[in-house]
Amino acid sequence: MQNSVTPDAISAVLSNPSFDSSSDRSEIVVQVVDLKPIGNRYTFNANDGKTRVKAMFTASLTPEIISGKIQNLGLIRLLDFTVNDISSKSTKYFLVTKCEAVASALESEIDLEGKKDEEEEGGEAKRQKIDHSPVSDVVSTGITLKPKQESVAKSASQIITEQRGNAAPAARMAMTRRVQPLESLNPYHGSWTIKVRVTNKGTMRNYRNARGEGCVFNVELTDEEGTQIQATMFNDAARKFYDRFQLGKVYYISRGSLKLANKQFKTVQNDYEMTLNENSEVEEASNEETFVPETKFNFVPIEELGMYVNQKELIDLIGVVQSVSPTMSIRRRTDNEMISKRDITLADESKKTVVVSLWNDLATGIGQELLDMADQSPVIAIKSLKVGDYQGVSLSTIRRSNVVINPESPEAKKLKSWYDSEGKETSMSSIGSGISPSAKNGSWSMYTDRVLLSHLTSNPSLGDEKPVFFSTRGYISFIKPDQTMWYQACKTCNKKVTEAMDSGYWCEGCQKKDEECSLRYIMVVKVSDSTGEVWFSSFNDEAEKIIGCSADELNKLRSEGGEVNEFQTKLKEATWSSHVFRIGVTQNEYNGEKRQRVTVKGVAPVDFAAEARLLLQDISKK
């Protein structure tokens, strides 16, 4: 099996603008470096020993990565790929549609330039050292390996000796084991031992199902490289390890099993989750103060947040602070407890902004710190944010969220440099408002995921497992004039109010009475196209765009008399008008029967030039 890359292959491809992989391809073998999951695909850097280029595997190759055939630092032969431009940058990337694994993970990253420098300096001692390394077959091809610490497995004794010199008795028992990094584990891996810190510990929960009753709890584990994984324990294992696992302590763990993570319940960025049973081994590694896991982020650009709206998956975000609000007190609906909240607005290089809500201690602690330094436009990185659909797209911290102010990372330095040089003078727009047909964000663009209404009517189970999102074009064919079209809302928080006993309106959310309230739309409209018709639920912001006026203004027209019914006229003006809709499809249960519910997430006027381009794209695919 070939254990070498093809020198200068990447440079040759990039220098040929008319390159065709199907005709011009010779034997191109590259090394996979920095393999990372992005949605259901994986990105990596293709390395030929001299040049690196960003690359992405198509979704069809994901099973080979999950199974371990294609590995980080492994070698692959490119069989079919295309060279594409990154529109926002003057760089190119490879889109790999077909490849084959040549070699499993090497010890380190291949660096042919290192060999050249070594020969010029006459480094005979270095060459002798490499000749006796376990990868001498790679060196014999003229390749020198550049050390890469994060992918090299260390023995427990090596780690303990490096960190504290004299091992404690419990640690000496682990010296015969080899510690594996979390990123190297998969369900097909044999026996392993990991060394991790407990960075989050859940509570013991009782459950009851068809198989009986039981208990369960989970912990989030982080290794020295910052890789995280969730470990779950049931029944006997849960009772055995619940008291043993202590938040912040370091443990050696072995004899566990891995499986693909259930996206509905996973809380960390890892394709796998760990299960520990009563036979698993968990041993505390004492005196490990120097073992501090690095926080590892997987940032999502603001313009791509749409695909995560109302999903279980948590995201990481980096941005420049634009504004910080004062602390607010919100009454929690579940237990009527008052909790602290603070909103911050962040921006990034996509020229989009988003509002992040900090809760509880983050609002009063780090939130106050950000307020004090807001005029300096600090960069912050936030790990584990929940994405909601309030005002289109909104972010909220949760209990395990971690906020880092002005992190020392390449992403932070690049973002700060962009903001200081041009960003502060650039016009920004909110990701959730006025969703543009030309937006680059595939999930929220009006011109991707386009379906006809027949796709909804012919698939009544759409949205059964989780909400799904589409774009569609249609006409408002009917608006019921006698429906409940609005509700009385608090002018402060927009929640529903009730009429007070004496006068005015009472808001349960704000716990106060106001003399006036506002009206906000909550209505259904029938939308039609050439293939069918569907009832859409529409809320205030979207309904205002459909009707063309606010709910207060429409209510005023309804109450006015006269020979001409201005209320009916306004509704007729809104019908048979064409719009492009962004919709979410879910399943609601009514009288024991599941029904499809279609909610309008965004409305935009028809851009006929963009529609023409969309039709041309569809024609070119056929």
Coordinates of C-alpha atoms in Angstrom, one line a residue:
M1 CA 0.0 0.0 0.0
Q2 CA 1.3 3.4 -1.0
N3 CA 2.4 5.4 2.1
S4 CA 3.3 8.7 0.4
V5 CA 1.6 11.8 -1.0
T6 CA 2.0 13.1 -4.6
P7 CA 4.4 16.0 -4.3
D8 CA 3.3 19.3 -5.9
A9 CA 0.0 17.8 -7.0
I10 CA -2.1 20.6 -5.4
S11 CA 0.0 23.4 -6.9
A12 CA -0.4 21.7 -10.3
V13 CA -4.2 21.5 -10.0
L14 CA -4.5 25.1 -8.7
S15 CA -2.3 26.5 -11.5
N16 CA -4.5 24.9 -14.2
P17 CA -7.8 27.0 -14.3
S18 CA -9.4 24.5 -16.8
F19 CA -8.5 21.4 -14.7
D20 CA -10.9 18.5 -15.2
S21 CA -10.5 15.7 -12.7
S22 CA -12.1 13.1 -15.0
S23 CA -9.6 13.7 -17.8
D24 CA -6.5 15.4 -16.4
R25 CA -6.3 13.3 -13.2
S26 CA -3.1 11.4 -12.6
E27 CA -2.3 9.6 -9.4
I28 CA -3.1 12.3 -6.8
V29 CA -2.6 11.1 -3.2
V30 CA -3.0 13.7 -0.4
Q31 CA -3.1 13.6 3.4
V32 CA -6.2 14.5 5.3
V33 CA -5.5 17.1 7.9
D34 CA -7.8 18.8 10.4
L35 CA -10.8 16.6 9.6
K36 CA -14.0 18.3 11.0
P37 CA -17.7 17.7 10.8
I38 CA -19.9 20.5 9.3
G39 CA -23.5 19.4 9.4
N40 CA -23.7 16.1 7.6
R41 CA -20.5 16.7 5.7
Y42 CA -16.8 16.8 6.7
T43 CA -14.2 19.5 5.8
F44 CA -10.4 19.0 5.9
N45 CA -7.2 20.4 4.5
A46 CA -5.7 18.5 1.7
N47 CA -1.9 18.3 2.1
D48 CA 0.6 17.2 -0.5
G49 CA 3.7 17.8 1.7
K50 CA 4.3 21.3 0.4
T51 CA 0.9 22.9 -0.2
R52 CA -2.4 22.9 1.7
V53 CA -5.9 23.6 0.3
K54 CA -9.3 23.6 2.0
A55 CA -11.5 20.7 0.9
M56 CA -14.8 19.1 1.6
F57 CA -16.2 15.6 1.3
T58 CA -19.7 15.2 -0.1
A59 CA -22.3 13.7 2.1
S60 CA -22.0 10.4 0.3
L61 CA -18.5 9.9 1.8
T62 CA -19.7 10.5 5.4
P63 CA -20.3 6.8 6.1
E64 CA -16.7 6.0 5.2
I65 CA -15.4 8.6 7.7
I66 CA -17.7 7.4 10.4
S67 CA -16.6 3.8 9.9
G68 CA -13.0 4.8 10.2
K69 CA -11.9 4.0 6.6
I70 CA -11.0 7.7 6.0
Q71 CA -9.1 9.1 9.0
N72 CA -7.6 12.3 10.1
L73 CA -3.8 12.3 9.1
G74 CA -4.6 9.4 6.8
L75 CA -3.8 9.2 3.0
I76 CA -6.5 9.2 0.3
R77 CA -6.4 8.9 -3.5
L78 CA -8.6 11.5 -5.2
L79 CA -10.7 9.8 -7.9
D80 CA -13.2 12.5 -8.7
F81 CA -13.3 16.1 -7.4
T82 CA -13.9 19.7 -8.6
V83 CA -12.1 22.9 -7.9
N84 CA -14.5 25.6 -6.7
D85 CA -14.1 29.3 -5.6
I86 CA -15.0 30.5 -2.1
S87 CA -17.2 33.5 -3.2
S88 CA -16.4 35.7 -0.2
K89 CA -12.6 35.1 -0.5
S90 CA -10.1 34.9 -3.3
T91 CA -9.3 31.3 -2.6
K92 CA -10.3 27.9 -3.9
Y93 CA -11.3 24.6 -2.4
F94 CA -11.6 21.0 -3.5
L95 CA -15.1 19.3 -3.4
V96 CA -14.3 15.6 -3.2
T97 CA -17.0 13.4 -4.6
K98 CA -15.1 10.1 -4.9
C99 CA -11.9 8.9 -3.3
E100 CA -10.3 5.8 -1.8
A101 CA -8.4 5.3 1.4
V102 CA -4.7 4.6 0.8
A103 CA -3.3 4.5 4.4
S104 CA -4.7 4.9 7.9
A105 CA -3.7 7.7 10.2
L106 CA 0.0 8.5 10.3
E107 CA 1.8 9.7 13.4
S108 CA 2.1 13.3 12.2
E109 CA 1.5 15.7 9.4
I110 CA 3.7 15.2 6.3
D111 CA 6.1 18.1 5.5
L112 CA 8.4 17.7 2.5
E113 CA 9.8 21.2 3.0
G114 CA 11.1 20.1 6.4
K115 CA 13.2 17.4 4.6
K116 CA 14.7 20.0 2.2
D117 CA 15.7 22.3 5.1
E118 CA 17.2 19.5 7.0
E119 CA 19.4 18.4 4.1
E120 CA 20.6 21.9 3.6
E121 CA 21.6 22.3 7.2
G122 CA 23.3 18.9 7.3
G123 CA 21.1 17.6 10.1
E124 CA 22.5 14.0 10.2
A125 CA 21.4 13.5 13.8
K126 CA 17.8 14.3 13.0
R127 CA 17.8 11.9 10.0
Q128 CA 19.2 9.1 12.2
K129 CA 16.4 9.7 14.7
I130 CA 13.8 9.6 12.0
D131 CA 15.2 6.5 10.4
H132 CA 14.6 4.6 13.7
S133 CA 11.0 5.9 14.0
P134 CA 7.9 3.6 13.6
V135 CA 7.1 5.3 10.3
S136 CA 10.4 4.8 8.6
D137 CA 8.5 3.5 5.5
V138 CA 7.1 6.9 5.0
V139 CA 10.5 8.5 5.5
S140 CA 12.1 6.3 2.9
T141 CA 10.0 8.0 0.3
G142 CA 11.7 11.3 1.1
I143 CA 9.1 12.6 3.5
T144 CA 9.8 14.1 6.8
L145 CA 7.1 14.2 9.5
K146 CA 6.3 17.4 11.4
P147 CA 5.3 16.7 15.0
K148 CA 1.7 17.3 15.8
Q149 CA 1.1 16.7 19.5
E150 CA -2.7 16.6 19.5
S151 CA -2.9 13.4 17.5
V152 CA -0.2 11.4 19.3
A153 CA -1.4 9.0 22.0
K154 CA 0.7 9.2 25.2
S155 CA 1.0 6.6 27.9
A156 CA -0.4 7.4 31.3
S157 CA 3.1 7.3 32.8
Q158 CA 4.4 9.8 30.3
I159 CA 1.7 12.3 31.0
I160 CA 2.0 11.9 34.8
T161 CA 5.8 12.2 34.7
E162 CA 5.5 15.4 32.5
Q163 CA 2.9 17.0 34.7
R164 CA 4.0 16.3 38.2
G165 CA 7.1 14.1 38.3
N166 CA 6.0 11.8 41.2
A167 CA 2.9 9.8 40.6
A168 CA 0.2 9.2 43.2
P169 CA -0.6 5.5 44.0
A170 CA -3.8 5.6 42.0
A171 CA -2.0 7.1 39.0
R172 CA 0.8 4.5 39.2
M173 CA -1.8 1.8 38.6
A174 CA -2.7 3.4 35.3
M175 CA 0.9 3.7 34.0
T176 CA 0.7 0.5 32.0
R177 CA -2.3 1.8 30.0
R178 CA -2.1 4.0 26.9
V179 CA -4.2 7.2 27.0
Q180 CA -6.2 7.8 23.8
P181 CA -7.4 11.2 22.6
L182 CA -11.2 11.4 22.4
E183 CA -11.0 12.3 18.7
S184 CA -9.4 9.0 17.9
L185 CA -12.3 6.9 19.3
N186 CA -15.0 5.3 17.3
P187 CA -17.5 2.3 17.7
Y188 CA -15.0 0.0 16.1
H189 CA -12.1 0.9 18.3
G190 CA -11.0 -1.9 20.6
S191 CA -10.0 -1.5 24.3
W192 CA -9.1 2.0 25.2
T193 CA -8.4 4.3 28.1
I194 CA -9.1 8.0 28.1
K195 CA -8.1 10.8 30.5
V196 CA -10.8 13.4 30.8
R197 CA -12.2 16.1 33.1
V198 CA -15.8 16.2 34.0
T199 CA -17.0 19.6 32.7
N200 CA -20.7 19.1 33.2
K201 CA -22.7 16.7 35.4
G202 CA -26.4 16.1 35.0
T203 CA -28.9 15.2 37.7
M204 CA -30.1 11.7 38.4
R205 CA -33.4 11.2 36.6
N206 CA -36.0 8.5 37.0
Y207 CA -37.9 7.2 34.0
R208 CA -40.7 4.8 33.2
N209 CA -41.4 3.1 29.9
A210 CA -42.8 -0.1 28.5
R211 CA -39.8 -2.1 29.7
G212 CA -40.1 -0.9 33.3
E213 CA -38.7 1.8 35.5
G214 CA -35.1 2.9 35.9
C215 CA -32.7 5.8 36.4
V216 CA -30.2 7.6 34.2
F217 CA -27.7 10.4 34.3
N218 CA -25.0 11.8 32.1
V219 CA -21.8 13.7 32.2
E220 CA -19.9 15.8 29.7
L221 CA -16.2 14.8 29.5
T222 CA -13.4 16.9 28.0
D223 CA -9.8 15.7 27.2
E224 CA -6.6 17.8 27.2
E225 CA -7.1 18.8 23.6
G226 CA -10.6 20.2 24.3
T227 CA -12.5 17.4 22.5
Q228 CA -15.8 16.7 24.3
I229 CA -18.1 13.7 24.5
Q230 CA -21.2 12.9 26.5
A231 CA -21.3 9.7 28.6
T232 CA -24.6 8.2 29.8
M233 CA -25.2 5.7 32.6
F234 CA -28.3 3.7 33.3
N235 CA -29.6 1.9 36.4
D236 CA -26.8 0.0 38.2
A237 CA -24.1 2.0 36.4
A238 CA -25.9 5.3 37.2
R239 CA -26.1 4.4 40.9
K240 CA -22.5 3.2 40.9
F241 CA -20.9 6.2 39.3
Y242 CA -23.2 9.1 40.2
D243 CA -21.3 9.9 43.4
R244 CA -17.9 9.0 42.0
F245 CA -18.1 11.6 39.2
Q246 CA -17.4 15.0 40.6
L247 CA -17.6 18.2 38.6
G248 CA -14.1 19.5 37.7
K249 CA -12.2 16.3 38.6
V250 CA -10.0 14.3 36.2
Y251 CA -10.6 10.6 35.6
Y252 CA -9.1 7.6 33.7
I253 CA -12.0 5.8 32.0
S254 CA -12.0 2.4 30.2
R255 CA -14.3 -0.5 29.2
G256 CA -17.0 1.8 27.9
S257 CA -18.8 1.6 24.5
L258 CA -19.5 4.1 21.8
K259 CA -22.3 4.5 19.3
L260 CA -23.6 7.2 17.0
A261 CA -25.0 10.1 19.0
N262 CA -28.7 10.7 19.0
K263 CA -29.0 14.2 17.6
Q264 CA -32.2 14.7 19.7
F265 CA -30.4 14.4 22.9
K266 CA -26.7 15.2 22.3
T267 CA -25.3 18.2 24.1
V268 CA -21.7 18.4 22.7
Q269 CA -20.1 18.6 19.3
N270 CA -19.3 14.9 18.8
D271 CA -20.6 12.4 16.3
Y272 CA -20.5 9.7 19.0
E273 CA -21.7 9.2 22.5
M274 CA -20.4 7.0 25.3
T275 CA -22.2 4.5 27.4
L276 CA -20.8 3.2 30.7
N277 CA -22.1 0.1 32.4
E278 CA -21.5 -1.4 35.8
N279 CA -18.3 -3.2 34.5
S280 CA -16.7 0.0 33.2
E281 CA -13.7 1.3 35.0
V282 CA -13.6 4.9 36.4
E283 CA -10.5 5.9 38.3
E284 CA -9.8 9.4 39.7
A285 CA -6.4 10.9 38.6
S286 CA -5.5 12.9 41.7
N287 CA -3.4 16.1 41.8
E288 CA -4.2 17.1 38.2
E289 CA -4.5 20.8 38.7
T290 CA -2.3 21.4 35.6
F291 CA -4.7 19.5 33.4
V292 CA -6.9 22.3 32.1
P293 CA -8.8 21.4 28.9
E294 CA -8.7 24.0 26.2
T295 CA -12.2 25.2 25.2
K296 CA -12.6 24.0 21.6
F297 CA -15.0 25.9 19.4
N298 CA -16.8 25.0 16.2
F299 CA -18.0 28.5 15.1
V300 CA -21.0 29.0 12.9
P301 CA -21.1 32.2 10.9
I302 CA -24.1 34.5 11.7
E303 CA -25.4 34.3 8.2
E304 CA -25.7 30.5 8.5
L305 CA -27.7 30.4 11.7
G306 CA -31.0 29.8 10.0
M307 CA -30.4 26.1 9.5
Y308 CA -30.2 25.6 13.3
V309 CA -33.4 27.4 14.2
N310 CA -35.5 25.4 16.7
Q311 CA -33.1 22.4 16.3
K312 CA -31.7 20.4 19.3
E313 CA -28.2 21.0 18.1
L314 CA -26.3 23.7 20.0
I315 CA -23.9 26.0 18.2
D316 CA -20.8 28.1 19.0
L317 CA -20.5 31.7 17.9
I318 CA -17.8 34.4 17.7
G319 CA -18.6 38.1 17.1
V320 CA -17.9 41.7 17.8
V321 CA -20.1 43.3 20.5
Q322 CA -22.2 46.0 18.9
S323 CA -24.4 46.8 21.9
V324 CA -25.3 45.6 25.4
S325 CA -28.6 46.2 27.1
P326 CA -29.2 46.8 30.8
T327 CA -30.2 43.9 33.0
M328 CA -33.8 42.9 32.9
S329 CA -35.8 40.8 35.3
I330 CA -38.0 38.2 33.7
R331 CA -40.6 36.0 35.6
R332 CA -40.1 32.4 34.6
R333 CA -43.4 30.8 33.6
T334 CA -42.7 27.3 34.9
D335 CA -42.1 28.3 38.6
N336 CA -42.9 32.0 38.7
E337 CA -39.3 32.8 39.7
M338 CA -37.6 36.1 38.7
I339 CA -34.4 35.6 36.7
S340 CA -31.9 38.0 35.2
K341 CA -31.6 38.6 31.4
R342 CA -29.4 40.8 29.3
D343 CA -29.3 41.1 25.5
I344 CA -26.1 41.7 23.5
T345 CA -25.9 42.3 19.8
L346 CA -23.0 40.6 17.9
A347 CA -21.7 41.1 14.3
D348 CA -19.2 39.2 12.2
E349 CA -17.6 39.4 8.7
S350 CA -20.9 38.3 7.0
K351 CA -22.1 41.8 7.8
K352 CA -25.0 40.3 9.8
T353 CA -26.0 40.9 13.4
V354 CA -27.8 38.7 15.9
V355 CA -29.1 39.2 19.4
V356 CA -27.8 36.8 22.1
S357 CA -29.7 36.6 25.4
L358 CA -27.5 36.1 28.5
W359 CA -29.3 34.5 31.5
N360 CA -28.8 34.4 35.2
D361 CA -25.2 34.7 36.3
L362 CA -24.0 35.3 32.8
A363 CA -26.3 38.3 32.6
T364 CA -25.2 39.9 35.9
G365 CA -21.5 38.9 35.7
I366 CA -20.0 38.7 32.3
G367 CA -22.9 40.8 31.0
Q368 CA -21.9 43.7 33.2
E369 CA -18.3 43.4 32.2
L370 CA -19.3 43.6 28.6
L371 CA -21.5 46.7 29.3
D372 CA -18.5 48.4 30.9
M373 CA -16.3 47.8 27.9
A374 CA -18.9 48.0 25.1
D375 CA -17.3 51.2 23.7
Q376 CA -14.1 49.1 23.0
S377 CA -16.1 46.7 20.7
P378 CA -14.6 43.5 22.3
V379 CA -14.7 40.1 20.5
I380 CA -16.5 37.4 22.4
A381 CA -16.7 33.6 21.8
I382 CA -19.7 31.7 23.2
K383 CA -19.9 28.0 23.4
S384 CA -23.2 26.1 23.5
L385 CA -26.0 28.4 22.4
K386 CA -29.6 27.5 21.6
V387 CA -31.0 28.9 18.4
G388 CA -34.7 30.1 18.5
D389 CA -37.0 31.8 16.0
Y390 CA -37.9 34.9 18.0
Q391 CA -37.7 37.8 15.6
G392 CA -36.5 35.4 12.9
V393 CA -33.3 34.2 14.6
S394 CA -32.3 34.6 18.2
L395 CA -29.7 33.0 20.5
S396 CA -29.9 32.1 24.2
T397 CA -27.3 30.9 26.6
I398 CA -28.1 27.8 28.7
R399 CA -26.6 26.4 31.9
R400 CA -23.5 24.9 30.2
S401 CA -22.8 27.9 28.0
N402 CA -19.3 29.3 28.2
V403 CA -18.4 32.9 27.3
V404 CA -14.8 34.0 26.6
I405 CA -14.0 37.7 26.2
N406 CA -11.3 38.6 23.6
P407 CA -10.0 35.0 23.2
E408 CA -6.5 34.4 22.0
S409 CA -7.4 32.6 18.8
P410 CA -6.7 33.2 15.1
E411 CA -10.5 33.6 14.5
A412 CA -10.7 36.4 17.1
K413 CA -7.7 38.2 15.8
K414 CA -8.9 38.0 12.2
L415 CA -12.4 39.3 13.2
K416 CA -11.0 42.2 15.3
S417 CA -8.7 43.2 12.4
W418 CA -11.6 43.2 10.0
Y419 CA -13.8 45.2 12.3
D420 CA -11.1 47.8 13.0
S421 CA -10.2 48.3 9.4
E422 CA -13.6 48.3 7.7
G423 CA -16.3 46.6 9.8
K424 CA -17.1 49.5 12.1
E425 CA -18.0 51.7 9.1
T426 CA -20.0 48.9 7.3
S427 CA -23.8 48.9 7.3
M428 CA -25.0 45.8 9.2
S429 CA -28.4 44.0 8.9
S430 CA -30.1 41.6 11.3
I431 CA -30.1 38.0 10.2
G432 CA -33.7 37.6 11.3
S433 CA -35.2 40.7 9.6
G434 CA -36.2 41.1 6.0
I435 CA -34.8 37.7 4.8
S436 CA -33.3 38.6 1.5
P437 CA -33.7 36.4 -1.6
S438 CA -30.0 37.0 -2.3
A439 CA -28.8 36.0 1.1
K440 CA -26.0 33.5 1.0
N441 CA -27.5 31.5 3.9
G442 CA -28.9 28.4 2.2
S443 CA -31.4 27.6 5.0
W444 CA -33.0 31.0 5.2
S445 CA -32.7 32.0 1.5
M446 CA -36.0 32.3 -0.3
Y447 CA -34.4 30.6 -3.3
T448 CA -33.2 27.4 -1.8
D449 CA -35.2 24.4 -0.6
R450 CA -37.9 25.6 -3.0
V451 CA -40.9 23.3 -3.1
L452 CA -44.4 23.5 -4.6
L453 CA -47.4 23.3 -2.3
S454 CA -48.1 19.8 -3.6
H455 CA -45.0 18.7 -1.7
L456 CA -46.8 19.6 1.5
T457 CA -50.2 18.1 0.7
S458 CA -48.8 14.8 -0.7
N459 CA -46.5 14.3 2.4
P460 CA -48.9 14.7 5.4
S461 CA -46.2 13.3 7.8
L462 CA -43.7 16.1 7.1
G463 CA -42.4 17.6 10.4
D464 CA -43.3 14.5 12.4
E465 CA -39.9 14.0 14.0
K466 CA -38.6 17.6 13.9
P467 CA -39.6 20.8 12.2
V468 CA -38.6 21.1 8.5
F469 CA -38.2 24.3 6.6
F470 CA -38.9 25.1 2.9
S471 CA -39.3 28.1 0.6
T472 CA -42.3 28.4 -1.7
R473 CA -43.9 30.9 -4.0
G474 CA -47.7 31.4 -4.0
Y475 CA -50.7 33.7 -4.0
I476 CA -52.8 34.7 -1.0
S477 CA -56.1 33.3 -2.3
F478 CA -58.4 33.8 0.7
I479 CA -58.4 35.5 4.1
K480 CA -61.3 34.6 6.5
P481 CA -62.8 38.0 7.5
D482 CA -64.6 36.5 10.6
Q483 CA -61.6 34.8 12.1
T484 CA -59.8 35.9 15.3
M485 CA -57.1 37.9 13.5
W486 CA -55.3 39.4 16.5
Y487 CA -54.8 39.4 20.2
Q488 CA -54.4 42.1 22.8
A489 CA -50.7 42.4 23.7
C490 CA -48.6 44.1 26.2
K491 CA -46.7 47.0 24.7
T492 CA -43.6 46.1 26.6
C493 CA -43.2 42.3 26.1
N494 CA -45.8 41.6 23.4
K495 CA -47.4 38.8 25.5
K496 CA -51.1 38.4 25.8
V497 CA -52.9 40.7 28.3
T498 CA -56.3 40.4 30.1
E499 CA -58.7 43.1 30.9
A500 CA -58.3 44.3 34.5
M501 CA -61.2 44.3 36.9
D502 CA -61.5 48.1 37.1
S503 CA -59.8 49.4 34.0
G504 CA -56.7 48.9 31.9
Y505 CA -55.0 45.6 31.0
W506 CA -52.9 43.2 33.1
C507 CA -49.7 41.6 31.8
E508 CA -48.8 38.3 33.6
G509 CA -45.3 38.4 32.1
C510 CA -44.4 41.9 33.3
Q511 CA -46.6 41.6 36.4
K512 CA -48.0 45.1 35.8
K513 CA -51.1 46.9 34.6
D514 CA -51.2 49.4 31.7
E515 CA -54.0 51.6 30.6
E516 CA -53.5 50.7 26.9
C517 CA -52.5 47.6 24.9
S518 CA -51.6 47.0 21.3
L519 CA -53.0 44.5 18.8
R520 CA -50.8 41.8 17.2
Y521 CA -51.7 39.6 14.3
I522 CA -52.3 35.9 14.8
M523 CA -54.2 34.7 11.7
V524 CA -54.4 32.1 9.0
V525 CA -54.4 32.7 5.2
K526 CA -55.0 30.3 2.3
V527 CA -52.0 30.2 -0.1
S528 CA -52.4 28.7 -3.6
D529 CA -50.1 27.8 -6.5
S530 CA -50.6 25.7 -9.7
T531 CA -50.4 22.5 -7.7
G532 CA -52.7 23.0 -4.7
E533 CA -53.6 25.1 -1.7
V534 CA -52.5 25.1 1.9
W535 CA -53.5 27.1 5.0
F536 CA -50.6 29.1 6.5
S537 CA -50.4 30.4 10.0
S538 CA -49.0 33.9 10.2
F539 CA -47.9 36.0 13.1
N540 CA -47.5 39.7 13.5
D541 CA -44.4 40.7 11.5
E542 CA -45.2 38.4 8.6
A543 CA -48.9 39.3 8.6
E544 CA -48.2 43.0 8.5
K545 CA -46.3 42.4 5.2
I546 CA -49.2 40.3 3.8
I547 CA -52.0 42.7 4.8
G548 CA -50.1 45.9 4.4
C549 CA -51.0 47.6 7.7
S550 CA -50.8 46.9 11.4
A551 CA -53.4 45.1 13.4
D552 CA -54.4 48.3 15.2
E553 CA -55.0 50.0 11.8
L554 CA -57.0 47.1 10.5
N555 CA -59.1 47.0 13.6
K556 CA -59.8 50.7 13.2
L557 CA -61.0 50.1 9.7
R558 CA -63.3 47.3 10.9
S559 CA -64.9 49.6 13.5
E560 CA -65.6 52.4 11.1
G561 CA -68.9 52.7 9.3
G562 CA -69.8 54.1 6.0
E563 CA -71.1 53.0 2.6
V564 CA -67.7 51.4 1.7
N565 CA -66.5 48.7 4.0
E566 CA -62.8 49.7 4.2
F567 CA -62.0 46.5 6.2
Q568 CA -63.3 44.2 3.5
T569 CA -61.5 46.4 0.9
K570 CA -58.2 46.0 2.7
L571 CA -58.5 42.2 2.8
K572 CA -59.4 42.1 -0.9
E573 CA -56.4 44.2 -1.8
A574 CA -54.2 41.6 0.0
T575 CA -55.7 38.6 -1.9
W576 CA -54.2 37.4 -5.1
S577 CA -51.0 39.1 -4.4
S578 CA -47.9 37.0 -5.0
H579 CA -45.2 36.4 -2.3
V580 CA -42.2 34.2 -1.6
F581 CA -42.6 32.5 1.7
R582 CA -40.1 30.8 4.1
I583 CA -42.2 28.3 6.0
G584 CA -41.7 25.8 8.8
V585 CA -43.7 22.5 8.9
T586 CA -44.5 20.7 12.2
Q587 CA -47.1 18.2 13.4
N588 CA -49.7 19.2 16.0
E589 CA -52.0 16.8 17.8
Y590 CA -55.7 17.8 18.0
N591 CA -58.3 15.4 19.5
G592 CA -55.8 12.6 19.4
E593 CA -55.2 13.2 15.7
K594 CA -51.9 14.6 14.2
R595 CA -52.3 17.5 11.9
Q596 CA -49.8 19.3 9.7
R597 CA -49.2 22.9 10.8
V598 CA -47.5 25.3 8.3
T599 CA -46.1 28.5 9.9
V600 CA -44.8 31.5 7.9
K601 CA -41.2 32.3 9.0
G602 CA -40.6 35.0 6.5
V603 CA -42.3 36.9 3.6
A604 CA -40.6 38.7 0.7
P605 CA -41.9 40.3 -2.5
V606 CA -41.2 38.3 -5.7
D607 CA -37.9 39.3 -7.2
F608 CA -38.5 38.4 -10.9
A609 CA -34.9 38.6 -11.8
A610 CA -34.0 36.1 -9.1
E611 CA -36.9 33.9 -10.1
A612 CA -35.6 33.8 -13.7
R613 CA -32.2 32.8 -12.5
L614 CA -33.7 30.1 -10.4
L615 CA -35.6 28.7 -13.4
L616 CA -32.5 28.8 -15.5
Q617 CA -30.6 26.8 -12.8
D618 CA -33.4 24.2 -12.7
I619 CA -33.4 23.9 -16.5
S620 CA -29.6 23.5 -16.6
K621 CA -29.9 20.5 -14.2
K622 CA -32.3 18.6 -16.5

